[in-house]
PDB file of C-alpha atoms in Angstrom:
ATOM      1  CA  MET A   1      95.500 100.204  97.357  1.00 69.00           C
ATOM      2  CA  MET A   2      93.481 100.437 100.751  1.00 67.00           C
ATOM      3  CA  LYS A   3      90.734 101.066  98.619  1.00 71.00           C
ATOM      4  CA  ASP A   4      90.477  97.570  97.553  1.00 78.00           C
ATOM      5  CA  ILE A   5      92.321  95.882 100.076  1.00 82.00           C
ATOM      6  CA  PRO A   6      90.349  95.946 103.317  1.00 85.00           C
ATOM      7  CA  TYR A   7      93.166  95.935 105.593  1.00 87.00           C
ATOM      8  CA  ASN A   8      95.761  98.276 106.859  1.00 89.00           C
ATOM      9  CA  ILE A   9      99.125  98.476 104.561  1.00 90.00           C
ATOM     10  CA  ASN A  10     102.165  99.385 105.954  1.00 90.00           C
ATOM     11  CA  ILE A  11     105.303 100.308 103.694  1.00 90.00           C
ATOM     12  CA  MET A  12     108.696 100.099 105.652  1.00 91.00           C
ATOM     13  CA  ASN A  13     112.398 101.302 104.228  1.00 91.00           C
ATOM     14  CA  GLU A  14     115.330  99.551 104.393  1.00 91.00           C
ATOM     15  CA  ARG A  15     115.664  99.884 108.081  1.00 92.00           C
ATOM     16  CA  GLY A  16     112.227  98.482 109.067  1.00 89.00           C
ATOM     17  CA  ILE A  17     111.098 102.394 109.624  1.00 92.00           C
ATOM     18  CA  ILE A  18     107.171 102.956 108.645  1.00 91.00           C
ATOM     19  CA  ILE A  19     107.131 105.204 105.814  1.00 91.00           C
ATOM     20  CA  GLY A  20     103.872 105.010 104.560  1.00 87.00           C
ATOM     21  CA  SER A  21     100.617 103.521 106.099  1.00 87.00           C
ATOM     22  CA  GLY A  22      96.824 103.970 106.364  1.00 86.00           C
ATOM     23  CA  GLU A  23      97.380 104.651 109.979  1.00 81.00           C
ATOM     24  CA  SER A  24      99.379 107.931 109.912  1.00 86.00           C
ATOM     25  CA  GLU A  25     100.039 107.741 113.571  1.00 86.00           C
ATOM     26  CA  ARG A  26     102.273 104.870 112.871  1.00 85.00           C
ATOM     27  CA  ILE A  27     104.454 106.618 110.246  1.00 89.00           C
ATOM     28  CA  GLY A  28     108.015 107.224 111.772  1.00 91.00           C
ATOM     29  CA  THR A  29     108.027 104.181 114.051  1.00 87.00           C
ATOM     30  CA  ILE A  30     110.306 101.010 113.720  1.00 87.00           C
ATOM     31  CA  HIS A  31     108.340  98.080 112.768  1.00 88.00           C
ATOM     32  CA  GLN A  32     110.053  95.063 114.431  1.00 85.00           C
ATOM     33  CA  GLY A  33     108.323  92.267 112.203  1.00 87.00           C
ATOM     34  CA  ALA A  34     109.761  94.555 109.025  1.00 90.00           C
ATOM     35  CA  VAL A  35     113.287  94.448 110.778  1.00 89.00           C
ATOM     36  CA  GLN A  36     113.010  90.749 110.968  1.00 90.00           C
ATOM     37  CA  ALA A  37     112.044  90.232 107.392  1.00 92.00           C
ATOM     38  CA  LEU A  38     115.109  92.518 106.366  1.00 93.00           C
ATOM     39  CA  GLU A  39     117.101  90.372 108.406  1.00 92.00           C
ATOM     40  CA  THR A  40     115.949  87.116 107.206  1.00 93.00           C
ATOM     41  CA  GLY A  41     115.266  87.897 103.459  1.00 90.00           C
ATOM     42  CA  LYS A  42     111.884  85.973 104.222  1.00 93.00           C
ATOM     43  CA  MET A  43     108.017  86.873 104.848  1.00 92.00           C
ATOM     44  CA  ILE A  44     107.781  87.041 108.647  1.00 89.00           C
ATOM     45  CA  GLU A  45     104.135  86.485 110.167  1.00 90.00           C
ATOM     46  CA  VAL A  46     103.457  88.446 113.374  1.00 86.00           C
ATOM     47  CA  TRP A  47     100.274  86.269 115.038  1.00 90.00           C
ATOM     48  CA  GLN A  48      99.828  88.681 117.960  1.00 87.00           C
ATOM     49  CA  ASP A  49      99.860  92.351 118.421  1.00 84.00           C
ATOM     50  CA  GLY A  50     102.849  93.964 120.450  1.00 78.00           C
ATOM     51  CA  HIS A  51     103.397  97.482 121.685  1.00 75.00           C
ATOM     52  CA  TYR A  52     105.292  98.625 118.111  1.00 67.00           C
ATOM     53  CA  GLU A  53     103.503  96.116 115.863  1.00 73.00           C
ATOM     54  CA  LYS A  54     100.333  94.715 114.969  1.00 83.00           C
ATOM     55  CA  LYS A  55      99.556  91.095 113.772  1.00 89.00           C
ATOM     56  CA  GLY A  56      99.772  90.552 110.198  1.00 91.00           C
ATOM     57  CA  THR A  57     102.384  89.626 107.313  1.00 93.00           C
ATOM     58  CA  ASN A  58     105.658  91.236 106.403  1.00 92.00           C
ATOM     59  CA  GLU A  59     107.198  90.784 103.140  1.00 93.00           C
ATOM     60  CA  PRO A  60     110.478  91.964 102.013  1.00 94.00           C
ATOM     61  CA  ILE A  61     110.793  94.333  98.990  1.00 91.00           C
ATOM     62  CA  VAL A  62     113.584  92.910  96.739  1.00 89.00           C
ATOM     63  CA  ILE A  63     114.874  95.341  93.716  1.00 88.00           C
ATOM     64  CA  HIS A  64     118.253  94.204  91.910  1.00 87.00           C
ATOM     65  CA  HIS A  65     118.891  91.767  94.301  1.00 88.00           C
ATOM     66  CA  GLU A  66     118.823  94.327  97.004  1.00 88.00           C
ATOM     67  CA  LEU A  67     116.440  94.476 100.043  1.00 90.00           C
ATOM     68  CA  VAL A  68     115.027  98.001  99.939  1.00 90.00           C
ATOM     69  CA  GLY A  69     112.062  97.856 102.247  1.00 91.00           C
ATOM     70  CA  VAL A  70     109.193  95.940 103.388  1.00 94.00           C
ATOM     71  CA  ILE A  71     105.474  95.468 102.747  1.00 93.00           C
ATOM     72  CA  GLY A  72     103.407  95.123 106.082  1.00 91.00           C
ATOM     73  CA  ILE A  73      99.405  93.831 105.935  1.00 91.00           C
ATOM     74  CA  SER A  74      97.955  94.012 109.053  1.00 90.00           C
ATOM     75  CA  GLY A  75      95.402  91.582 110.159  1.00 90.00           C
ATOM     76  CA  ASN A  76      95.248  87.780 110.596  1.00 92.00           C
ATOM     77  CA  PRO A  77      98.093  86.018 108.803  1.00 92.00           C
ATOM     78  CA  ASP A  78      96.191  83.550 107.244  1.00 90.00           C
ATOM     79  CA  GLU A  79      93.409  86.118 105.780  1.00 89.00           C
ATOM     80  CA  VAL A  80      95.989  89.016 104.587  1.00 88.00           C
ATOM     81  CA  ARG A  81      98.663  86.593 103.395  1.00 89.00           C
ATOM     82  CA  PRO A  82      96.990  86.130  99.740  1.00 88.00           C
ATOM     83  CA  PHE A  83      97.114  90.060  99.110  1.00 88.00           C
ATOM     84  CA  CYS A  84     100.737  90.191 100.303  1.00 86.00           C
ATOM     85  CA  ASN A  85     102.327  89.024  96.966  1.00 85.00           C
ATOM     86  CA  ILE A  86     100.030  91.522  95.218  1.00 86.00           C
ATOM     87  CA  VAL A  87     100.752  94.561  97.141  1.00 86.00           C
ATOM     88  CA  LYS A  88     104.467  93.561  96.942  1.00 87.00           C
ATOM     89  CA  THR A  89     104.351  93.099  93.398  1.00 86.00           C
ATOM     90  CA  THR A  90     102.387  96.534  92.615  1.00 86.00           C
ATOM     91  CA  VAL A  91     105.403  98.243  94.760  1.00 86.00           C
ATOM     92  CA  SER A  92     107.959  96.660  92.977  1.00 85.00           C
ATOM     93  CA  LEU A  93     106.658  97.674  89.698  1.00 87.00           C
ATOM     94  CA  LEU A  94     106.643 101.454  90.767  1.00 88.00           C
ATOM     95  CA  ILE A  95     109.892 101.255  92.496  1.00 87.00           C
ATOM     96  CA  GLU A  96     111.663  99.783  89.348  1.00 87.00           C
ATOM     97  CA  GLN A  97     109.728 102.190  86.979  1.00 91.00           C
ATOM     98  CA  ARG A  98     111.037 105.222  89.228  1.00 89.00           C
ATOM     99  CA  ILE A  99     114.362 103.613  89.074  1.00 87.00           C
ATOM    100  CA  SER A 100     114.146 103.294  85.112  1.00 89.00           C
ATOM    101  CA  LEU A 101     112.800 106.882  84.926  1.00 92.00           C
ATOM    102  CA  GLU A 102     115.314 108.349  86.921  1.00 91.00           C
ATOM    103  CA  HIS A 103     118.182 106.519  84.664  1.00 91.00           C
ATOM    104  CA  LEU A 104     116.434 107.799  81.428  1.00 92.00           C
ATOM    105  CA  ALA A 105     116.212 111.745  83.231  1.00 91.00           C
ATOM    106  CA  HIS A 106     120.196 111.324  84.125  1.00 92.00           C
ATOM    107  CA  GLU A 107     120.912 110.030  80.658  1.00 92.00           C
ATOM    108  CA  ALA A 108     119.209 113.064  79.088  1.00 91.00           C
ATOM    109  CA  ASN A 109     120.540 115.471  81.362  1.00 92.00           C
ATOM    110  CA  ARG A 110     124.331 114.016  80.659  1.00 92.00           C
ATOM    111  CA  LYS A 111     123.761 114.174  76.972  1.00 92.00           C
ATOM    112  CA  LYS A 112     122.549 117.903  76.930  1.00 91.00           C
ATOM    113  CA  SER A 113     125.515 118.815  79.347  1.00 90.00           C
ATOM    114  CA  VAL A 114     127.635 117.471  76.484  1.00 88.00           C
ATOM    115  CA  LEU A 115     125.750 119.402  73.762  1.00 87.00           C
ATOM    116  CA  GLU A 116     125.994 122.585  75.964  1.00 87.00           C
ATOM    117  CA  MET A 117     129.635 122.227  76.367  1.00 83.00           C
ATOM    118  CA  LEU A 118     130.203 121.719  72.547  1.00 80.00           C
ATOM    119  CA  LEU A 119     127.913 124.778  71.878  1.00 83.00           C
ATOM    120  CA  ASN A 120     129.100 127.000  74.137  1.00 84.00           C
ATOM    121  CA  HIS A 121     132.998 126.352  73.788  1.00 78.00           C
ATOM    122  CA  GLN A 122     135.004 129.476  72.947  1.00 81.00           C
ATOM    123  CA  GLY A 123     138.174 129.491  70.591  1.00 76.00           C
ATOM    124  CA  ALA A 124     138.979 126.387  68.519  1.00 76.00           C
ATOM    125  CA  TYR A 125     138.577 123.022  68.924  1.00 71.00           C
ATOM    126  CA  THR A 126     141.751 120.735  69.368  1.00 73.00           C
ATOM    127  CA  GLN A 127     142.053 117.182  67.798  1.00 71.00           C
ATOM    128  CA  LYS A 128     141.157 115.689  71.519  1.00 68.00           C
TER     129      LYS A 128
END
């Protein structure tokens, strides 16, 4: 997405730790704006660069009524705010798609296990 948006994008996990960033040196650090966004459940705007954060927007990601992370876009909040919702929606859709695919894979594995159990059964079948 950073090819399309001329600002740095950060993705933070449910604890506010940066897990993805256009600035690789920031990965693994705690982002205080993200922590605040997770605590309040609302977008947090940072207006001045700090030691562990840069000015920008921090929008919580909510999947199935659960806070799963934060999308942060570095830059003047008035400039980056319009991009925040687009990035958040895209990331949310990707997360939801992954959850759905994992659910489908789990169901397929469960059905396969039952079938293997039936096919590999030794001896007579009981009514049960």
